[in-house]
mmCIF file of C-alpha atoms in Angstrom:
data_model
loop_
_atom_site.group_PDB
_atom_site.id
_atom_site.type_symbol
_atom_site.label_atom_id
_atom_site.label_comp_id
_atom_site.label_asym_id
_atom_site.label_seq_id
_atom_site.Cartn_x
_atom_site.Cartn_y
_atom_site.Cartn_z
ATOM 1 C CA MET A 1 115.383 230.895 70.678
ATOM 2 C CA ALA A 2 113.736 230.633 74.066
ATOM 3 C CA GLY A 3 110.359 231.653 72.611
ATOM 4 C CA LYS A 4 110.607 229.050 69.871
ATOM 5 C CA ARG A 5 111.317 226.324 72.429
ATOM 6 C CA LYS A 6 108.233 227.339 74.426
ATOM 7 C CA ARG A 7 106.026 227.200 71.369
ATOM 8 C CA GLY A 8 107.398 223.757 70.476
ATOM 9 C CA ALA A 9 106.815 222.518 73.982
ATOM 10 C CA LEU A 10 103.205 223.741 73.923
ATOM 11 C CA ALA A 11 102.607 222.117 70.549
ATOM 12 C CA ALA A 12 103.991 218.808 71.805
ATOM 13 C CA GLY A 13 101.730 218.943 74.860
ATOM 14 C CA LYS A 14 98.658 219.630 72.710
ATOM 15 C CA ALA A 15 99.544 216.727 70.420
ATOM 16 C CA LYS A 16 99.838 214.319 73.393
ATOM 17 C CA ARG A 17 96.476 215.433 74.727
ATOM 18 C CA ALA A 18 94.875 214.998 71.317
ATOM 19 C CA ARG A 19 96.318 211.473 70.952
ATOM 20 C CA SER A 20 95.084 210.443 74.398
ATOM 21 C CA ALA A 21 91.634 211.845 73.649
ATOM 22 C CA SER A 22 91.482 210.056 70.288
ATOM 23 C CA SER A 23 92.553 206.735 71.868
ATOM 24 C CA ALA A 24 89.881 207.118 74.528
ATOM 25 C CA GLY A 25 87.303 207.863 71.835
ATOM 26 C CA GLU A 26 88.288 204.794 69.804
ATOM 27 C CA ALA A 27 88.093 202.551 72.878
ATOM 28 C CA ALA A 28 84.460 203.547 73.434
ATOM 29 C CA PRO A 29 81.861 201.104 72.097
ATOM 30 C CA GLU A 30 80.148 201.710 68.789
ATOM 31 C CA GLY A 31 77.078 203.884 69.026
ATOM 32 C CA GLY A 32 77.936 204.984 72.589
ATOM 33 C CA PRO A 33 79.114 208.409 73.795
ATOM 34 C CA ARG A 34 82.810 209.099 73.484
ATOM 35 C CA GLU A 35 83.921 210.816 76.685
ATOM 36 C CA SER A 36 87.527 211.457 77.472
ATOM 37 C CA SER A 37 86.734 211.754 81.176
ATOM 38 C CA ILE A 38 86.120 207.938 81.577
ATOM 39 C CA PRO A 39 89.152 206.295 83.203
ATOM 40 C CA PRO A 40 91.156 204.106 80.813
ATOM 41 C CA GLN A 41 91.013 201.076 83.185
ATOM 42 C CA GLU A 42 87.489 200.135 82.019
ATOM 43 C CA TYR A 43 88.682 199.763 78.407
ATOM 44 C CA SER A 44 91.865 197.818 79.136
ATOM 45 C CA ILE A 45 92.231 194.531 77.229
ATOM 46 C CA PRO A 46 92.139 191.480 79.575
ATOM 47 C CA PRO A 47 95.230 189.252 79.622
ATOM 48 C CA PRO A 48 95.078 185.877 77.850
ATOM 49 C CA VAL A 49 93.672 182.923 79.766
ATOM 50 C CA SER A 50 96.825 180.814 79.550
ATOM 51 C CA GLN A 51 100.058 182.723 80.012
ATOM 52 C CA GLY A 52 102.178 179.593 80.430
ATOM 53 C CA LYS A 53 104.790 178.231 78.087
ATOM 54 C CA TRP A 54 104.388 175.146 75.922
ATOM 55 C CA LYS A 55 107.066 172.858 77.371
ATOM 56 C CA ASN A 56 105.778 169.302 76.810
ATOM 57 C CA LYS A 57 106.090 169.146 73.017
ATOM 58 C CA GLU A 58 104.501 165.770 72.376
ATOM 59 C CA ARG A 59 103.392 165.220 68.775
ATOM 60 C CA VAL A 60 101.562 162.078 67.701
ATOM 61 C CA LEU A 61 101.530 160.783 64.125
ATOM 62 C CA ILE A 62 98.257 158.976 63.306
ATOM 63 C CA PHE A 63 98.102 157.122 59.987
ATOM 64 C CA SER A 64 97.465 153.670 58.559
ATOM 65 C CA SER A 65 98.454 151.129 55.954
ATOM 66 C CA ARG A 66 96.621 150.544 52.702
ATOM 67 C CA GLY A 67 93.615 148.240 52.673
ATOM 68 C CA ILE A 68 91.661 149.604 55.656
ATOM 69 C CA ASN A 69 87.872 149.753 55.514
ATOM 70 C CA PHE A 70 85.615 152.765 56.003
ATOM 71 C CA ARG A 71 85.079 152.155 59.741
ATOM 72 C CA THR A 72 88.818 152.231 60.438
ATOM 73 C CA ARG A 73 89.190 155.385 58.398
ATOM 74 C CA HIS A 74 86.430 157.096 60.392
ATOM 75 C CA LEU A 75 87.971 155.924 63.680
ATOM 76 C CA MET A 76 91.327 157.346 62.649
ATOM 77 C CA GLN A 77 89.687 160.668 61.765
ATOM 78 C CA ASP A 78 87.861 160.749 65.122
ATOM 79 C CA LEU A 79 91.135 160.281 67.018
ATOM 80 C CA ARG A 80 92.701 163.122 65.049
ATOM 81 C CA THR A 81 89.854 165.469 65.967
ATOM 82 C CA LEU A 82 90.013 164.475 69.652
ATOM 83 C CA MET A 83 93.791 164.912 69.835
ATOM 84 C CA PRO A 84 94.855 168.438 68.781
ATOM 85 C CA HIS A 85 98.533 167.506 69.115
ATOM 86 C CA SER A 86 98.261 164.856 66.364
ATOM 87 C CA LYS A 87 99.489 164.934 62.783
ATOM 88 C CA ALA A 88 98.396 163.044 59.668
ATOM 89 C CA ASP A 89 100.275 161.378 56.840
ATOM 90 C CA THR A 90 99.524 159.403 53.691
ATOM 91 C CA LYS A 91 98.863 155.670 53.852
ATOM 92 C CA MET A 92 101.887 153.416 53.969
ATOM 93 C CA ASP A 93 102.394 150.682 51.405
ATOM 94 C CA ARG A 94 102.066 147.090 52.575
ATOM 95 C CA LYS A 95 105.420 146.112 51.117
ATOM 96 C CA ASP A 96 107.311 148.562 53.352
ATOM 97 C CA GLN A 97 108.765 147.315 56.621
ATOM 98 C CA LEU A 98 107.454 148.685 59.903
ATOM 99 C CA PHE A 99 110.756 150.239 60.994
ATOM 100 C CA VAL A 100 110.340 152.740 58.121
ATOM 101 C CA ILE A 101 107.711 154.438 60.316
ATOM 102 C CA ASN A 102 110.498 155.721 62.576
ATOM 103 C CA GLU A 103 111.911 157.708 59.660
ATOM 104 C CA VAL A 104 108.444 159.025 58.780
ATOM 105 C CA CYS A 105 107.968 160.214 62.374
ATOM 106 C CA GLU A 106 111.353 161.920 62.284
ATOM 107 C CA MET A 107 110.428 163.713 59.070
ATOM 108 C CA LYS A 108 107.110 164.831 60.596
ATOM 109 C CA ASN A 109 108.865 165.898 63.831
ATOM 110 C CA CYS A 110 106.752 163.448 65.902
ATOM 111 C CA ASN A 111 107.951 161.449 68.898
ATOM 112 C CA LYS A 112 104.812 159.238 69.286
ATOM 113 C CA CYS A 113 102.919 157.171 66.729
ATOM 114 C CA ILE A 114 99.546 155.419 66.343
ATOM 115 C CA PHE A 115 99.657 153.119 63.335
ATOM 116 C CA PHE A 116 96.663 151.115 62.069
ATOM 117 C CA GLU A 117 97.602 147.947 60.190
ATOM 118 C CA ALA A 118 94.951 146.073 58.186
ATOM 119 C CA LYS A 119 95.272 142.416 57.196
ATOM 120 C CA LYS A 120 92.976 140.246 55.055
ATOM 121 C CA LYS A 121 90.557 143.199 54.768
ATOM 122 C CA GLN A 122 88.890 142.131 58.030
ATOM 123 C CA ASP A 123 91.499 142.170 60.817
ATOM 124 C CA LEU A 124 92.684 145.488 62.303
ATOM 125 C CA TYR A 125 95.845 145.894 64.386
ATOM 126 C CA MET A 126 96.960 149.021 66.241
ATOM 127 C CA TRP A 127 100.559 149.922 67.052
ATOM 128 C CA LEU A 128 101.362 152.396 69.835
ATOM 129 C CA SER A 129 105.000 153.390 69.787
ATOM 130 C CA ASN A 130 107.450 155.808 71.351
ATOM 131 C CA THR A 131 109.734 156.630 68.444
ATOM 132 C CA PRO A 132 112.567 156.048 67.854
ATOM 133 C CA GLN A 133 113.816 154.415 71.084
ATOM 134 C CA GLY A 134 110.707 152.473 72.092
ATOM 135 C CA PRO A 135 108.886 150.763 73.698
ATOM 136 C CA SER A 136 105.998 149.799 71.427
ATOM 137 C CA ALA A 137 102.852 147.713 71.850
ATOM 138 C CA LYS A 138 100.746 145.819 69.330
ATOM 139 C CA PHE A 139 96.987 145.389 69.826
ATOM 140 C CA LEU A 140 94.130 143.688 68.016
ATOM 141 C CA VAL A 141 91.273 146.205 67.669
ATOM 142 C CA GLN A 142 87.764 144.795 68.158
ATOM 143 C CA ASN A 143 84.204 146.170 68.401
ATOM 144 C CA VAL A 144 84.908 149.505 66.717
ATOM 145 C CA HIS A 145 82.132 152.142 66.857
ATOM 146 C CA THR A 146 82.797 155.622 65.477
ATOM 147 C CA LEU A 147 81.344 159.009 66.375
ATOM 148 C CA ALA A 148 78.972 159.137 63.400
ATOM 149 C CA GLU A 149 77.826 155.567 63.952
ATOM 150 C CA LEU A 150 77.017 155.856 67.677
ATOM 151 C CA LYS A 151 74.952 159.077 67.582
ATOM 152 C CA MET A 152 75.541 159.747 71.270
ATOM 153 C CA THR A 153 73.984 162.695 73.087
ATOM 154 C CA GLY A 154 77.281 163.951 74.535
ATOM 155 C CA ASN A 155 79.450 166.618 72.965
ATOM 156 C CA CYS A 156 82.760 168.358 73.667
ATOM 157 C CA LEU A 157 84.514 171.402 72.274
ATOM 158 C CA ARG A 158 87.133 170.805 69.624
ATOM 159 C CA GLY A 159 90.649 171.050 70.998
ATOM 160 C CA SER A 160 89.770 170.724 74.678
ATOM 161 C CA ARG A 161 92.120 168.771 76.932
ATOM 162 C CA PRO A 162 90.885 165.396 78.277
ATOM 163 C CA LEU A 163 91.191 163.759 81.655
ATOM 164 C CA LEU A 164 92.642 160.238 81.597
ATOM 165 C CA SER A 165 90.971 157.664 83.854
ATOM 166 C CA PHE A 166 92.601 154.265 84.373
ATOM 167 C CA ASP A 167 91.459 151.028 85.963
ATOM 168 C CA PRO A 168 93.175 150.185 89.311
ATOM 169 C CA ILE A 169 94.747 147.105 87.704
ATOM 170 C CA PHE A 170 97.053 149.432 85.740
ATOM 171 C CA ASP A 171 98.980 150.060 88.982
ATOM 172 C CA ARG A 172 99.257 146.397 89.991
ATOM 173 C CA GLU A 173 100.661 144.597 86.945
ATOM 174 C CA PRO A 174 104.022 145.721 85.481
ATOM 175 C CA HIS A 175 102.997 145.390 81.823
ATOM 176 C CA TYR A 176 99.830 147.408 82.488
ATOM 177 C CA ALA A 177 101.924 150.081 84.246
ATOM 178 C CA LEU A 178 104.076 150.371 81.108
ATOM 179 C CA LEU A 179 100.965 150.658 78.934
ATOM 180 C CA LYS A 180 99.552 153.312 81.289
ATOM 181 C CA GLU A 181 102.610 155.516 80.817
ATOM 182 C CA LEU A 182 102.397 154.988 77.054
ATOM 183 C CA PHE A 183 98.697 155.940 77.025
ATOM 184 C CA ILE A 184 99.372 159.061 79.120
ATOM 185 C CA GLN A 185 102.069 160.301 76.765
ATOM 186 C CA ILE A 186 100.054 159.574 73.605
ATOM 187 C CA PHE A 187 96.449 160.464 74.496
ATOM 188 C CA GLY A 188 97.177 163.272 76.962
ATOM 189 C CA THR A 189 97.096 166.693 75.278
ATOM 190 C CA PRO A 190 100.130 168.777 76.353
ATOM 191 C CA ARG A 191 99.417 171.840 78.442
ATOM 192 C CA TYR A 192 99.497 175.205 76.634
ATOM 193 C CA HIS A 193 99.504 173.471 73.238
ATOM 194 C CA PRO A 194 98.814 176.077 70.510
ATOM 195 C CA LYS A 195 95.881 174.117 69.028
ATOM 196 C CA SER A 196 94.339 173.138 72.381
ATOM 197 C CA GLN A 197 91.755 174.982 74.471
ATOM 198 C CA PRO A 198 92.583 175.910 78.102
ATOM 199 C CA PHE A 199 89.820 173.849 79.754
ATOM 200 C CA VAL A 200 88.776 170.228 80.371
ATOM 201 C CA ASP A 201 85.330 168.917 79.417
ATOM 202 C CA HIS A 202 85.708 165.200 78.610
ATOM 203 C CA VAL A 203 87.296 162.017 79.974
ATOM 204 C CA PHE A 204 89.162 159.158 78.298
ATOM 205 C CA THR A 205 88.618 155.936 80.282
ATOM 206 C CA PHE A 206 90.759 152.802 79.997
ATOM 207 C CA THR A 207 89.129 149.800 81.692
ATOM 208 C CA VAL A 208 90.476 146.237 81.834
ATOM 209 C CA THR A 209 87.773 143.567 81.492
ATOM 210 C CA ASP A 210 88.013 140.044 80.067
ATOM 211 C CA GLU A 211 91.797 140.466 79.545
ATOM 212 C CA ARG A 212 91.127 143.379 77.171
ATOM 213 C CA ILE A 213 91.381 147.175 77.406
ATOM 214 C CA TRP A 214 88.082 148.996 76.778
ATOM 215 C CA PHE A 215 88.347 152.613 75.566
ATOM 216 C CA ARG A 216 85.467 155.043 76.182
ATOM 217 C CA ASN A 217 85.080 158.821 75.849
ATOM 218 C CA TYR A 218 82.666 160.704 78.155
ATOM 219 C CA GLN A 219 81.555 164.323 78.429
ATOM 220 C CA ILE A 220 81.609 166.046 81.841
ATOM 221 C CA ILE A 221 78.327 167.863 82.482
ATOM 222 C CA GLU A 222 78.876 170.968 84.604
ATOM 223 C CA GLU A 223 75.493 170.947 86.388
ATOM 224 C CA ASP A 224 75.840 167.718 88.328
ATOM 225 C CA ALA A 225 79.273 166.455 87.172
ATOM 226 C CA SER A 226 77.688 163.400 85.536
ATOM 227 C CA LEU A 227 79.136 161.655 82.493
ATOM 228 C CA VAL A 228 77.551 161.215 79.059
ATOM 229 C CA GLU A 229 79.259 159.070 76.444
ATOM 230 C CA ILE A 230 80.452 160.773 73.275
ATOM 231 C CA GLY A 231 82.418 158.160 71.373
ATOM 232 C CA PRO A 232 84.282 156.640 69.655
ATOM 233 C CA ARG A 233 84.577 153.301 71.431
ATOM 234 C CA PHE A 234 86.789 150.298 70.754
ATOM 235 C CA VAL A 235 88.416 147.344 72.511
ATOM 236 C CA LEU A 236 92.175 146.660 72.503
ATOM 237 C CA ASN A 237 93.367 143.072 72.848
ATOM 238 C CA LEU A 238 97.061 143.163 73.770
ATOM 239 C CA ILE A 239 99.331 140.903 71.711
ATOM 240 C CA LYS A 240 102.939 141.860 72.545
ATOM 241 C CA ILE A 241 105.039 144.637 74.053
ATOM 242 C CA PHE A 242 108.402 145.236 72.350
ATOM 243 C CA GLN A 243 111.463 146.960 73.739
ATOM 244 C CA GLY A 244 112.189 148.891 70.549
ATOM 245 C CA SER A 245 109.986 150.913 68.258
ATOM 246 C CA PHE A 246 108.025 148.562 65.944
ATOM 247 C CA GLY A 247 110.240 145.623 66.823
ATOM 248 C CA GLY A 248 113.041 144.459 69.053
ATOM 249 C CA PRO A 249 113.123 142.066 72.013
ATOM 250 C CA THR A 250 109.734 141.019 73.397
ATOM 251 C CA LEU A 251 109.082 142.387 76.890
ATOM 252 C CA TYR A 252 105.640 140.793 77.356
ATOM 253 C CA GLU A 253 103.445 138.391 75.412
ATOM 254 C CA ASN A 254 99.770 137.948 76.225
ATOM 255 C CA PRO A 255 99.078 134.258 77.044
ATOM 256 C CA HIS A 256 95.299 134.768 76.662
ATOM 257 C CA TYR A 257 95.555 136.133 73.126
ATOM 258 C CA GLN A 258 93.973 134.114 70.330
ATOM 259 C CA SER A 259 94.617 135.137 66.742
ATOM 260 C CA PRO A 260 91.626 135.844 64.474
ATOM 261 C CA ASN A 261 92.721 133.039 62.129
ATOM 262 C CA MET A 262 92.660 130.536 64.992
ATOM 263 C CA HIS A 263 89.290 131.850 66.166
ATOM 264 C CA ARG A 264 87.772 131.440 62.699
ATOM 265 C CA ARG A 265 89.328 127.981 62.410
ATOM 266 C CA LEU A 266 87.770 126.848 65.698
ATOM 267 C CA ILE A 267 84.374 128.118 64.544
ATOM 268 C CA ARG A 268 84.680 126.140 61.311
ATOM 269 C CA LEU A 269 85.741 123.015 63.235
ATOM 270 C CA SER A 270 82.781 123.320 65.618
ATOM 271 C CA VAL A 271 80.345 123.664 62.694
ATOM 272 C CA ALA A 272 81.956 120.675 60.968
ATOM 273 C CA ALA A 273 81.742 118.609 64.183
ATOM 274 C CA LYS A 274 78.003 119.345 64.497
ATOM 275 C CA PHE A 275 77.446 118.315 60.876
ATOM 276 C CA ARG A 276 79.475 115.144 61.390
ATOM 277 C CA GLU A 277 77.446 114.268 64.475
ATOM 278 C CA LYS A 278 74.168 114.626 62.544
ATOM 279 C CA GLN A 279 75.479 112.377 59.787
ATOM 280 C CA GLN A 280 76.489 109.706 62.303
ATOM 281 C CA VAL A 281 73.030 109.775 63.917
ATOM 282 C CA LYS A 282 71.405 109.283 60.486
ATOM 283 C CA GLU A 283 73.697 106.352 59.692
ATOM 284 C CA VAL A 284 72.879 104.678 63.021
ATOM 285 C CA GLN A 285 69.167 105.056 62.328
ATOM 286 C CA LYS A 286 69.583 103.487 58.860
ATOM 287 C CA ILE A 287 71.492 100.531 60.330
ATOM 288 C CA LYS A 288 68.726 99.975 62.873
ATOM 289 C CA LYS A 289 66.068 99.954 60.151
ATOM 290 C CA LYS A 290 68.018 97.537 57.927
ATOM 291 C CA GLY A 291 68.850 95.167 60.778
ATOM 292 C CA THR A 292 67.138 91.700 61.034
ATOM 293 C CA LYS A 293 63.909 91.787 62.987
ATOM 294 C CA VAL A 294 63.835 89.520 66.031
ATOM 295 C CA LEU A 295 60.823 87.144 65.906
ATOM 296 C CA VAL A 296 58.884 87.004 69.130
ATOM 297 C CA GLU A 297 57.649 83.543 70.158
ATOM 298 C CA GLU A 298 53.910 83.007 69.980
ATOM 299 C CA ASP A 299 52.080 83.282 73.261
ATOM 300 C CA PRO A 300 49.633 80.346 73.717
ATOM 301 C CA THR A 301 47.380 82.395 75.958
ATOM 302 C CA GLU A 302 46.508 84.854 73.201
ATOM 303 C CA VAL A 303 43.871 82.423 71.709
ATOM 304 C CA VAL A 304 41.968 81.949 74.956
ATOM 305 C CA PHE A 305 39.471 84.765 74.499
ATOM 306 C CA GLU A 306 39.006 84.326 70.743
ATOM 307 C CA THR A 307 35.484 83.007 69.854
ATOM 308 C CA PRO A 308 35.124 81.421 66.434
ATOM 309 C CA ALA A 309 32.508 83.118 64.225
ATOM 310 C CA GLU A 310 29.662 81.167 62.585
ATOM 311 C CA GLU A 311 30.383 80.040 59.073
ATOM 312 C CA LYS A 312 27.962 81.572 56.594
ATOM 313 C CA PRO A 313 26.970 79.670 53.453
ATOM 314 C CA VAL A 314 28.605 80.838 50.333
ATOM 315 C CA GLU A 315 26.113 82.455 47.945
ATOM 316 C CA ILE A 316 26.963 82.753 44.321
ATOM 317 C CA GLN A 317 25.087 85.537 42.535
ATOM 318 C CA LEU A 318 24.331 84.565 38.929
ATOM 319 C CA VAL A 319 22.235 87.605 37.936
ATOM 320 C CA LYS A 320 23.823 90.907 37.410
ATOM 321 C CA PRO A 321 22.600 93.441 39.965
ATOM 322 C CA GLU A 322 20.474 96.260 38.682
ATOM 323 C CA SER A 323 22.195 99.546 38.396
ATOM 324 C CA LYS A 324 20.679 102.212 40.594
ATOM 325 C CA PRO A 325 19.660 105.375 38.777
ATOM 326 C CA ILE A 326 21.611 108.409 39.784
ATOM 327 C CA VAL A 327 19.042 111.030 40.718
ATOM 328 C CA LYS A 328 20.043 114.281 42.147
ATOM 329 C CA ASP A 329 16.506 115.351 43.086
ATOM 330 C CA LYS A 330 15.197 113.579 46.218
ATOM 331 C CA LYS A 331 11.532 113.929 45.224
ATOM 332 C CA LYS A 332 12.102 112.074 41.943
ATOM 333 C CA LEU A 333 14.023 109.376 43.838
ATOM 334 C CA ARG A 334 11.069 108.844 46.203
ATOM 335 C CA LYS A 335 8.630 108.604 43.255
ATOM 336 C CA ILE A 336 10.784 105.934 41.602
ATOM 337 C CA GLN A 337 10.939 103.912 44.814
ATOM 338 C CA ARG A 338 7.128 104.070 45.221
ATOM 339 C CA LYS A 339 6.638 102.849 41.646
ATOM 340 C CA LYS A 340 8.951 99.861 42.281
ATOM 341 C CA GLN A 341 7.034 98.969 45.468
ATOM 342 C CA LYS A 342 3.691 99.068 43.617
ATOM 343 C CA LYS A 343 5.067 96.722 40.923
ATOM 344 C CA LEU A 344 6.220 94.271 43.575
ATOM 345 C CA PHE A 345 2.766 94.232 45.259
ATOM 346 C CA ARG A 346 1.071 93.600 41.938
ATOM 347 C CA THR A 347 3.351 90.700 41.043
ATOM 348 C CA GLU A 348 2.909 89.152 44.475
ATOM 349 C CA GLY A 349 -0.902 89.533 44.184
#
């Protein structure tokens, strides 16, 4: 029994050595020598870049209502590509109420929402909401330029995490501070997200100018840390901030906001006023022309320098004048004149 155990122990030792040699041979690169003497540390697999845990599980639902145009559809698709933590859904019917979106977000397991609402096939509104408790903000989207339309020179890797840059005014005004927190939670890609890349190569900027929020996307160039615009770009004109999600009490209302209908109405009124002014000028000119002319009194001094011309006797011609022959050639005309002169001399003689 003791001999059998020794043989088994030797066989087990040989098998372990063979396995270690085979693993070392497999770890060697293709086409290279397979040596078992190389230490196994050179062929060890490096650990993953991000070993952290995905804790901030923010998911954003990006979708729209029916009736949007092609530019809005492309903008929506660009935001989905830039935000790896976003989800998509089918278009919502116009007849449905906005609070139905809270149920859609719950079904999609999303706690943030970007909803594009189209009206009159020309006006675009954007809702940013924290579902289902709130708050939510409604914006009018203006000056939309998509990635394909801009053809910028910048570029960024798909799924990379962005830096968020805000204007200093976002820390001064309370309503801008609320919007800043909403933008951070929606546009900021969570750390260690499964679909995101573990590096930062572009910047989302939010700048306040002319009572509007201007969104830009820039690439960070590694050589000199300069910025090159990528796109898309759009302008957000704040309308209202609500306490709830897609409704509720109004926390803030923009006093500088002017609806697109009112803007178009003012343009029509200005054009009509210009036309009316032209018509009034024409009528005044017609009245001036038709008005009675004022007769100026005769000036007696006007006749001082007038000299009367001599009166010539009136001659009545009884004989019909001879018709002159129409001659195109000048030489023939001269010959005819000479003949007439000769006749006159003869008659006088």
